[in-house]
PDB file of C-alpha atoms and ligand atoms in Angstrom:
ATOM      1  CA  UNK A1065      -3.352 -26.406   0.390  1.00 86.00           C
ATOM      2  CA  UNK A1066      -5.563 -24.256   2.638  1.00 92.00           C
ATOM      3  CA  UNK A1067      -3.887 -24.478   5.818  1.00 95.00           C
ATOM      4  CA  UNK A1068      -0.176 -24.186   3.768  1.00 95.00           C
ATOM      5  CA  UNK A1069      -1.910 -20.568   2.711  1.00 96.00           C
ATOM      6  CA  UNK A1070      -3.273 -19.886   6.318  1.00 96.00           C
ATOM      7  CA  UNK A1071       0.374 -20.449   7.594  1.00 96.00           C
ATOM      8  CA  UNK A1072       1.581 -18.456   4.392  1.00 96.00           C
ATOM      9  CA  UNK A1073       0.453 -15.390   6.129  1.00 95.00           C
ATOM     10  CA  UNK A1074       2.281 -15.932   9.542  1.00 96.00           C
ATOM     11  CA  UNK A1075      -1.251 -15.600  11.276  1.00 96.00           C
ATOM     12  CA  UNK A1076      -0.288 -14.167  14.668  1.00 96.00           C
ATOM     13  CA  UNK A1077       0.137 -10.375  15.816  1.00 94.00           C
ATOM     14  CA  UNK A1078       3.589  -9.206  15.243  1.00 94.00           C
ATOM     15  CA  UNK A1079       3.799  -5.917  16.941  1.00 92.00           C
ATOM     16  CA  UNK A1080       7.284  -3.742  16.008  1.00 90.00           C
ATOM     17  CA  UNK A1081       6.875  -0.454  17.689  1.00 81.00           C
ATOM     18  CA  UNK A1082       7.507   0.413  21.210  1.00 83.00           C
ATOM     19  CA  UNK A1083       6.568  -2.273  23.769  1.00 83.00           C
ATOM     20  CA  UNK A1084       4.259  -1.018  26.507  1.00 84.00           C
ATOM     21  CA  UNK A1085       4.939  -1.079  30.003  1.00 87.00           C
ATOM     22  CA  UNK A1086       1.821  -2.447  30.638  1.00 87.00           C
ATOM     23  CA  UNK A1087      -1.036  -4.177  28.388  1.00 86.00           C
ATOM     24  CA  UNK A1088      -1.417  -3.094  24.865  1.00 86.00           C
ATOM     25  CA  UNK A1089      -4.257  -0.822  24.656  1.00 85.00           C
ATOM     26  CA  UNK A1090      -7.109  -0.712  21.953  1.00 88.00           C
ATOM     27  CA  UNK A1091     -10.191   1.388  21.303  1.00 91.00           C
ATOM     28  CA  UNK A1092     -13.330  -0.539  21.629  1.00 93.00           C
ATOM     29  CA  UNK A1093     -14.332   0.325  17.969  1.00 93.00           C
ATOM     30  CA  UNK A1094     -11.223  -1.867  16.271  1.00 91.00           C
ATOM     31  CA  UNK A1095     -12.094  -4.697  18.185  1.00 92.00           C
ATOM     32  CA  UNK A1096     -15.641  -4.462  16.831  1.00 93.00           C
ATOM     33  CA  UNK A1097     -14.619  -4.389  13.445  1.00 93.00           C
ATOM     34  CA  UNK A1098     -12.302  -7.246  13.728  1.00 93.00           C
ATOM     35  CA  UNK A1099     -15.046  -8.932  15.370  1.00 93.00           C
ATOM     36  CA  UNK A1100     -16.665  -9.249  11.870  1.00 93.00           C
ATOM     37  CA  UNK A1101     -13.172 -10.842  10.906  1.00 95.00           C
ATOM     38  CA  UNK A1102     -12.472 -12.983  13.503  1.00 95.00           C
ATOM     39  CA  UNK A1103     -15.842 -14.477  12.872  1.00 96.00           C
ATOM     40  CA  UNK A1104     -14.242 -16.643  10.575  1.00 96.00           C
ATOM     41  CA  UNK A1105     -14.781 -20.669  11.002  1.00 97.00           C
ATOM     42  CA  UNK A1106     -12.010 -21.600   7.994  1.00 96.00           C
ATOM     43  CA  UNK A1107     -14.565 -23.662   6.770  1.00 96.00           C
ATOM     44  CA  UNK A1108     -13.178 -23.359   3.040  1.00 95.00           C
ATOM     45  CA  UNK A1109     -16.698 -22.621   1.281  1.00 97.00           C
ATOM     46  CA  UNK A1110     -14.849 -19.472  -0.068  1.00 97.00           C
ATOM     47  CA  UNK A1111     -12.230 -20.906  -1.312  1.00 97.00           C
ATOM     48  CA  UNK A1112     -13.826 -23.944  -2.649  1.00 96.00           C
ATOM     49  CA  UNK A1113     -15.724 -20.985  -4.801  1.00 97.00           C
ATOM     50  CA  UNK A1114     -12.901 -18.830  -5.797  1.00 98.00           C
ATOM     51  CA  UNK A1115     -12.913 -17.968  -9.394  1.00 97.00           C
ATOM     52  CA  UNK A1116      -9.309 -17.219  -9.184  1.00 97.00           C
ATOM     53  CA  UNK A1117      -8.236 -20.340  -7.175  1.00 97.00           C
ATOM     54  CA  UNK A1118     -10.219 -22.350 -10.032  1.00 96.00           C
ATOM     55  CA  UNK A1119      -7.299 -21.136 -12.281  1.00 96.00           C
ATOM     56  CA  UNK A1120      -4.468 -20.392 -10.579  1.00 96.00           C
ATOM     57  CA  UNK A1121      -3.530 -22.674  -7.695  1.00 96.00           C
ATOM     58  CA  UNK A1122      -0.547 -19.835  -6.668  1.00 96.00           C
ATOM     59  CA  UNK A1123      -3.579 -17.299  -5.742  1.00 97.00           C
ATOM     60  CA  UNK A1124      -3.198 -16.701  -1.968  1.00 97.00           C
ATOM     61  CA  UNK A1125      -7.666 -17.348  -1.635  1.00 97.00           C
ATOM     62  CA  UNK A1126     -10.186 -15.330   0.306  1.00 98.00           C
ATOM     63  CA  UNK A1127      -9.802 -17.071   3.484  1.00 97.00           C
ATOM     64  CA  UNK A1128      -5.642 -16.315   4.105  1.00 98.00           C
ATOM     65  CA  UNK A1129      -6.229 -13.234   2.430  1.00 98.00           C
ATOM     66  CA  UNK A1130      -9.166 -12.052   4.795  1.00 98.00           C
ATOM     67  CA  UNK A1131      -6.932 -13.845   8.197  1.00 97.00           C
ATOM     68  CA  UNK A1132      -4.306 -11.551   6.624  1.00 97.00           C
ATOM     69  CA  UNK A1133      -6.059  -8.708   7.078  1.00 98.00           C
ATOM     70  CA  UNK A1134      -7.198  -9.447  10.410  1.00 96.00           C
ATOM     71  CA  UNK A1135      -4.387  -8.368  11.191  1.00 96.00           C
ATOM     72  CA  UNK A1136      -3.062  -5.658   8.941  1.00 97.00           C
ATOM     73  CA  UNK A1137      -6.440  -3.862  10.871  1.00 96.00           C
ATOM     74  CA  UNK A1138      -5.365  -4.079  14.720  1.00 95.00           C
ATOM     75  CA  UNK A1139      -3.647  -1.594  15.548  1.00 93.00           C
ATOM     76  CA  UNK A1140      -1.093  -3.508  17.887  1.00 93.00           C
ATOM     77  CA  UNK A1141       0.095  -5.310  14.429  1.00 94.00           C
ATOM     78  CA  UNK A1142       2.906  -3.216  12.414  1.00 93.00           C
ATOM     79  CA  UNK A1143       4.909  -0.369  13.300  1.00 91.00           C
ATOM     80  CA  UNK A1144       4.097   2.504  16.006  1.00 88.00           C
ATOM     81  CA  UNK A1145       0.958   3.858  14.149  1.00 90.00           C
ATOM     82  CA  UNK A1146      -0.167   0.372  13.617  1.00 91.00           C
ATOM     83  CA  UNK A1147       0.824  -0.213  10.189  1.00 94.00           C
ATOM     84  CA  UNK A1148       1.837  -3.237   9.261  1.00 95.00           C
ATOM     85  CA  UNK A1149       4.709  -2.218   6.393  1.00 95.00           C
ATOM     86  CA  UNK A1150       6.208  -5.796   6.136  1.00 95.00           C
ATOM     87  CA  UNK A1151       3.522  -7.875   5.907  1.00 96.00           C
ATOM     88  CA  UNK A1152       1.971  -5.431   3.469  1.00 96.00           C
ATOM     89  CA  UNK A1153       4.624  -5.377   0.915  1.00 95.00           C
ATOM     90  CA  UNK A1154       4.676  -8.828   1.280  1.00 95.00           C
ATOM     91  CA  UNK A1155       1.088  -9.136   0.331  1.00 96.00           C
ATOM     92  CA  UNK A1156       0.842  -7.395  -2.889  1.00 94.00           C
ATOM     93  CA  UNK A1157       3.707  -9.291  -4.211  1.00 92.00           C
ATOM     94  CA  UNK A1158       2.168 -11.815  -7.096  1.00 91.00           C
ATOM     95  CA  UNK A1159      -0.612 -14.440  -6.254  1.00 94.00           C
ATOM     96  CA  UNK A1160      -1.206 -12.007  -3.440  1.00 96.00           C
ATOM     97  CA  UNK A1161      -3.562  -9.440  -2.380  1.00 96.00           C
ATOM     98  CA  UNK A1162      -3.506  -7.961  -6.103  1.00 94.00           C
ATOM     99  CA  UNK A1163      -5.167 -10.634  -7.745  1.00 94.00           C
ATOM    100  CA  UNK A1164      -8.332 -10.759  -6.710  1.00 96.00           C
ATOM    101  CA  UNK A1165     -10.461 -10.216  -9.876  1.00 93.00           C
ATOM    102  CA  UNK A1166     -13.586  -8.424  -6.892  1.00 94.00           C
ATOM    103  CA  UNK A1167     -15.815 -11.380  -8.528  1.00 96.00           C
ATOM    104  CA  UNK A1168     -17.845 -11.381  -5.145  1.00 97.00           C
ATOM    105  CA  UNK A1169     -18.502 -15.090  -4.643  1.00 97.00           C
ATOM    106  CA  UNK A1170     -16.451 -15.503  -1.477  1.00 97.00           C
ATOM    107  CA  UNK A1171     -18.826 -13.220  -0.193  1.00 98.00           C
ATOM    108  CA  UNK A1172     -21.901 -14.630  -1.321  1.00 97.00           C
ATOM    109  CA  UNK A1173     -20.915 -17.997  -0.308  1.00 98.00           C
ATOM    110  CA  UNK A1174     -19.142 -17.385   3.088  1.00 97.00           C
ATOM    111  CA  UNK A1175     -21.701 -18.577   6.419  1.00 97.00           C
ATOM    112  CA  UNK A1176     -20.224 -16.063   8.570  1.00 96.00           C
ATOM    113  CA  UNK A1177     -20.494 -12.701   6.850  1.00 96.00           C
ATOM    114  CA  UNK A1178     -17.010 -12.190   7.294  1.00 97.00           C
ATOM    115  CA  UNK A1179     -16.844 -10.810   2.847  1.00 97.00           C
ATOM    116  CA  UNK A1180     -12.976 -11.622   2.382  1.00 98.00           C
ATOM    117  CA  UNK A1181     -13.675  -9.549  -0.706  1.00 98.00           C
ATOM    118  CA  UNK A1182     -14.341  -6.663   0.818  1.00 97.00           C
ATOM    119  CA  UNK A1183     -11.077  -7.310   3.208  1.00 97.00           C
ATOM    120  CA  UNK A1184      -9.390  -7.025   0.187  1.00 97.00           C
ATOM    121  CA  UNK A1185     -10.187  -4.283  -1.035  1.00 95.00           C
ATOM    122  CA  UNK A1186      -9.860  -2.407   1.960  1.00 96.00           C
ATOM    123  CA  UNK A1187      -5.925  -3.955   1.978  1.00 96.00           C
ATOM    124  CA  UNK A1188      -5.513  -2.667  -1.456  1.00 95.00           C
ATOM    125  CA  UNK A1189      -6.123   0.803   0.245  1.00 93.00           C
ATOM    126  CA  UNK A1190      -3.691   0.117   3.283  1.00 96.00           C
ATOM    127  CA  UNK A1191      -1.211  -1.032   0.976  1.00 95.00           C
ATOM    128  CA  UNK A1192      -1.097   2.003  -1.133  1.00 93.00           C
ATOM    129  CA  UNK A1193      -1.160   4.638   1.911  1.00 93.00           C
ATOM    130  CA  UNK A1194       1.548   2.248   2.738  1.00 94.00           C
ATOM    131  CA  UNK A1195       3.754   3.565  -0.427  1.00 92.00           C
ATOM    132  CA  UNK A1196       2.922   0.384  -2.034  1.00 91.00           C
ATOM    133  CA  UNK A1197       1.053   1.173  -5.165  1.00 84.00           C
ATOM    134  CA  UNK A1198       3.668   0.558  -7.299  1.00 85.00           C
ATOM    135  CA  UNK A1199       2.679  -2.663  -9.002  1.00 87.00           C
ATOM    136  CA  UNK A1200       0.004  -3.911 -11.941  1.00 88.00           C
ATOM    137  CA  UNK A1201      -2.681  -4.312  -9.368  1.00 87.00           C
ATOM    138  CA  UNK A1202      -2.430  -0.770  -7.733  1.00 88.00           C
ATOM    139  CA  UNK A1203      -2.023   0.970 -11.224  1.00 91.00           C
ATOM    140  CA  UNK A1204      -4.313  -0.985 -12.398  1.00 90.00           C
ATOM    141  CA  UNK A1205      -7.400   0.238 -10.139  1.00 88.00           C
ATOM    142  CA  UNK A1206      -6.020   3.629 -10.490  1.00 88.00           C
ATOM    143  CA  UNK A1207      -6.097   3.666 -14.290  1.00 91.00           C
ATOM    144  CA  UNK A1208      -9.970   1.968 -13.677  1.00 91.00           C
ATOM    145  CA  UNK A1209     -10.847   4.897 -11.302  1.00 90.00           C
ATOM    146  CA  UNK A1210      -9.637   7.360 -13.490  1.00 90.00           C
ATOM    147  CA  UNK A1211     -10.805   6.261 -16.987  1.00 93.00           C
ATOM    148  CA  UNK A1212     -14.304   5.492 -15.355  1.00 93.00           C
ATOM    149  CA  UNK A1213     -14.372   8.731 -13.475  1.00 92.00           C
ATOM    150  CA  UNK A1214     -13.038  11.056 -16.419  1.00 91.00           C
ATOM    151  CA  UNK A1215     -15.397   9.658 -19.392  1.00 94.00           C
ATOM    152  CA  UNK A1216     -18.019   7.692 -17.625  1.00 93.00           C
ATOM    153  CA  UNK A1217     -16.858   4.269 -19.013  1.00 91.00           C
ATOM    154  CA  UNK A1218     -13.446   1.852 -19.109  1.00 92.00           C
ATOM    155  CA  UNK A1219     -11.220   2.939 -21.404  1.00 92.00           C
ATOM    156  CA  UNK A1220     -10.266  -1.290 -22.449  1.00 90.00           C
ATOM    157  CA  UNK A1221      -7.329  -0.693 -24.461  1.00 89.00           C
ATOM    158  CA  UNK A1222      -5.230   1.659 -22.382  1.00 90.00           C
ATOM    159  CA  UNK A1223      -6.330   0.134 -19.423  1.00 92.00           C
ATOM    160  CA  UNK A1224      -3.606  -2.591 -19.868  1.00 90.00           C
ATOM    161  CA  UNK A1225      -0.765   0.006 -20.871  1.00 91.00           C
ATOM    162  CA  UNK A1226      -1.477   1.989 -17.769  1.00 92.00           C
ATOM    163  CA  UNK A1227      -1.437  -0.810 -15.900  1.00 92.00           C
ATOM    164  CA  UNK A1228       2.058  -2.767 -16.768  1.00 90.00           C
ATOM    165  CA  UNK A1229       3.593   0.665 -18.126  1.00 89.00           C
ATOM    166  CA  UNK A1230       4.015   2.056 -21.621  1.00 88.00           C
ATOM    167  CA  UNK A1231       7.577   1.280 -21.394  1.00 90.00           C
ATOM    168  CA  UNK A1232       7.382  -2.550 -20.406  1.00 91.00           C
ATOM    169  CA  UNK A1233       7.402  -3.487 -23.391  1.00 93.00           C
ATOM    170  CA  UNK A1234       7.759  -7.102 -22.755  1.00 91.00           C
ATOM    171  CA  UNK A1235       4.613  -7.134 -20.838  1.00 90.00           C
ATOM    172  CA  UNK A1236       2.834  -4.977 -23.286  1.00 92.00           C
ATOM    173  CA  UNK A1237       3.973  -7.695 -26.268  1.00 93.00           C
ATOM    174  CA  UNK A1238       2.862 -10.632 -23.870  1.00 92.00           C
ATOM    175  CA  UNK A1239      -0.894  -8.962 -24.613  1.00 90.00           C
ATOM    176  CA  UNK A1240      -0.734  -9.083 -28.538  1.00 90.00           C
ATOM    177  CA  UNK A1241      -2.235 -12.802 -28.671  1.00 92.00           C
ATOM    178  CA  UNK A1242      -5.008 -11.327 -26.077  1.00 90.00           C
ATOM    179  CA  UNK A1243      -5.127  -8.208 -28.651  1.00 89.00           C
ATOM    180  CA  UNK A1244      -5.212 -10.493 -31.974  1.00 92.00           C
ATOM    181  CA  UNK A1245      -7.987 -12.909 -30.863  1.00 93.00           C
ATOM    182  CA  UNK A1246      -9.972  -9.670 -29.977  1.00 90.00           C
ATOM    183  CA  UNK A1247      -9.462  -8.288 -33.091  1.00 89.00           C
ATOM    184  CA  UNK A1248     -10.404 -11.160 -34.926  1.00 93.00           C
ATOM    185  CA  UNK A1249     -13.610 -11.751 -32.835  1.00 93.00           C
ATOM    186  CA  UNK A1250     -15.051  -7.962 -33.489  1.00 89.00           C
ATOM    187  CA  UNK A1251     -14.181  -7.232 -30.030  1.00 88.00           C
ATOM    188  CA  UNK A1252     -11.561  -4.606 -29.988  1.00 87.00           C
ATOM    189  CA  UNK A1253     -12.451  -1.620 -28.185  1.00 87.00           C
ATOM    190  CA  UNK A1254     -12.459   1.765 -30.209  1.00 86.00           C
ATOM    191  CA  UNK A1255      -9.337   3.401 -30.982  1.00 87.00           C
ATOM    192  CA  UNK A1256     -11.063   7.024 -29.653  1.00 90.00           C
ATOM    193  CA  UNK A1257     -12.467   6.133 -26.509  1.00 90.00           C
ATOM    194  CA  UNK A1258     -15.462   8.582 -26.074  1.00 91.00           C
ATOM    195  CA  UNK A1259     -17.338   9.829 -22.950  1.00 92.00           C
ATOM    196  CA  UNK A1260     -21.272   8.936 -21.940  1.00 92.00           C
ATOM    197  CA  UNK A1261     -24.305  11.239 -22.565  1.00 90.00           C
ATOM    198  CA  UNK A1262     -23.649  13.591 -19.694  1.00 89.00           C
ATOM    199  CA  UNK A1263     -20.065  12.803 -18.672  1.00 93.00           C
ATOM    200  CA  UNK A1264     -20.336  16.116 -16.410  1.00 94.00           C
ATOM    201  CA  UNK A1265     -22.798  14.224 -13.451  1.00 93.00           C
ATOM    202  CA  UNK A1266     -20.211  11.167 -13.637  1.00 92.00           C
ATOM    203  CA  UNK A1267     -17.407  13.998 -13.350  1.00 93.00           C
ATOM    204  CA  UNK A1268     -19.678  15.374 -10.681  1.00 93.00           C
ATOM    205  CA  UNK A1269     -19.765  12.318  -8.389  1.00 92.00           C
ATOM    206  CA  UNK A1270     -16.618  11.344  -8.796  1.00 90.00           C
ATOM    207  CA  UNK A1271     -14.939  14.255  -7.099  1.00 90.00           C
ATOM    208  CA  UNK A1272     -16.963  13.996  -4.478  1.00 91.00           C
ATOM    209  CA  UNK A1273     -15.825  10.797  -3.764  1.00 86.00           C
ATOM    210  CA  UNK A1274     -12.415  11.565  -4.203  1.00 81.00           C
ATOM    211  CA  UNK A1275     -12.871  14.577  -1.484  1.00 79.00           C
TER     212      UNK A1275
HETATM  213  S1  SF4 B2029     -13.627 -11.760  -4.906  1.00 83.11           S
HETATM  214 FE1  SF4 B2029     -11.458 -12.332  -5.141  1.00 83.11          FE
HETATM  215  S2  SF4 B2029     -10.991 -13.687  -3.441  1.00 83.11           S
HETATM  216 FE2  SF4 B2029     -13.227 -13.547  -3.595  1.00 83.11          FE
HETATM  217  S3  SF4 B2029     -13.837 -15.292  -4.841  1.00 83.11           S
HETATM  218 FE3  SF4 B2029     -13.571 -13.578  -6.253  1.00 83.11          FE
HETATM  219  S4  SF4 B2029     -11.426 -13.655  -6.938  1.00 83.11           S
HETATM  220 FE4  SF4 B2029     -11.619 -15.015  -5.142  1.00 83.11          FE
HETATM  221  S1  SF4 B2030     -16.343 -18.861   3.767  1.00 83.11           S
HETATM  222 FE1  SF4 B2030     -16.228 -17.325   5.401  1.00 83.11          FE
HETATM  223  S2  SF4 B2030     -16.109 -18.524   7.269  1.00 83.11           S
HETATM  224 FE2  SF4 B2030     -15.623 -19.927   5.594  1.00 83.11          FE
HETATM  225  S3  SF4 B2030     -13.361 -19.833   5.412  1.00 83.11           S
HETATM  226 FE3  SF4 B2030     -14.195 -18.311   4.005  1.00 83.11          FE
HETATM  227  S4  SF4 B2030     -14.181 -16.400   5.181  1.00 83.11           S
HETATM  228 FE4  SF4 B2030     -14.011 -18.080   6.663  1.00 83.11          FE
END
């Protein structure tokens, strides 16, 4: 299984914009930061630890997903700019890059420092400058951002609507058993989803993250 998910991502440098004349050329910072990738052993301690792999076999794991990214960061991977479109898109599709639940134990566990985690989450923000944030996983962290941002706390039952869509209905029905079993349990968030004690400072810090 690990090295069908290694090959899954097509682990090599597959360059599609103009070919040099000469060698391809890269700034001495990149290769530093893939350094920290690169460092990488495959010894398999993150995804013998992967809370996501423990459930769904499908899930692509910290250690493809962080080999992925390896390359979606050099710049001689991808189009002209160094983008790499395809391998993006192909990515976020399902057991991919978007389902990561950000746990964190790959990067507690991993030797090497390498924190496929954090990989991740930086792919999540090359995918969507990519134009791909059009799926549960990108609208999901937006709808996160926003309701945490706005009110100072997750907003738990619009989260999911904003995340499928209010008009995928199927998907919105496939959450009633999740919904009922909440309900039953005392543990259905309120219907009027109310700000913290001094929403303005959360307000505050948000946009300046956002600038
Ligand atoms: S952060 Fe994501 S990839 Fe890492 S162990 Fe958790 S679910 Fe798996
Ligand atoms: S734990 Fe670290 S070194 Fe081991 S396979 Fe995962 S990312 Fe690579």
């Amino acid at each position: 299984m690990f090295w069908n998910k290694i090959r899954e991502i097509e682990p090599y440098l597959q360059p599609q914009g103009e070919i040099p004349e000469g060698e391809y050329v890269v700034s001495n910072e990149s290769m530093l930061h893939l350094s920290a990738v690169t460092a990488c052993i495959l010894c398999g301690a993150c995804v013998s630890d992967c809370t996501v792999l423990e459930v769904d076999k499908s899930f692509l794991g910290p250690a493809a997903l962080a080999k992925a990214y390896r390359f979606t960061a050099d710049p001689r991977d991808g189009d002209e700019h160094g983008v790499s479109r395809d391998r993006l898109k192909v990515l976020g599709q399902p057991s991919g890059m978007w389902d990561c639940t950000r746990c964190n134990m790959c990067v507690q566990v991993c030797p090497k420092g390498v924190a496929p985690m954090d990989r991740i989450m930086a792919m999540h923000d090359q995918a969507i400058e990519a134009g791909y944030g059009n799926n549960n996983g990108a609208r999901h962290a937006d709808a996160f951002i926003e309701s945490v941002g706005h009110t100072g706390r997750l907003d738990e039952l619009r989260l999911p609507v904003k995340t499928v869509g209010i008009t995928n209905i199927p998907a919105l029905l496939a959450f009633a058993p999740v919904g009922w079993r909440a309900m039953t349990h005392g543990k259905l968030p309120p219907l009027i989803h109310k700000s913290v004690e001094d929403v303005q400072t959360i307000r505050k810090l948000y946009r300046r993250l956002e600038q």
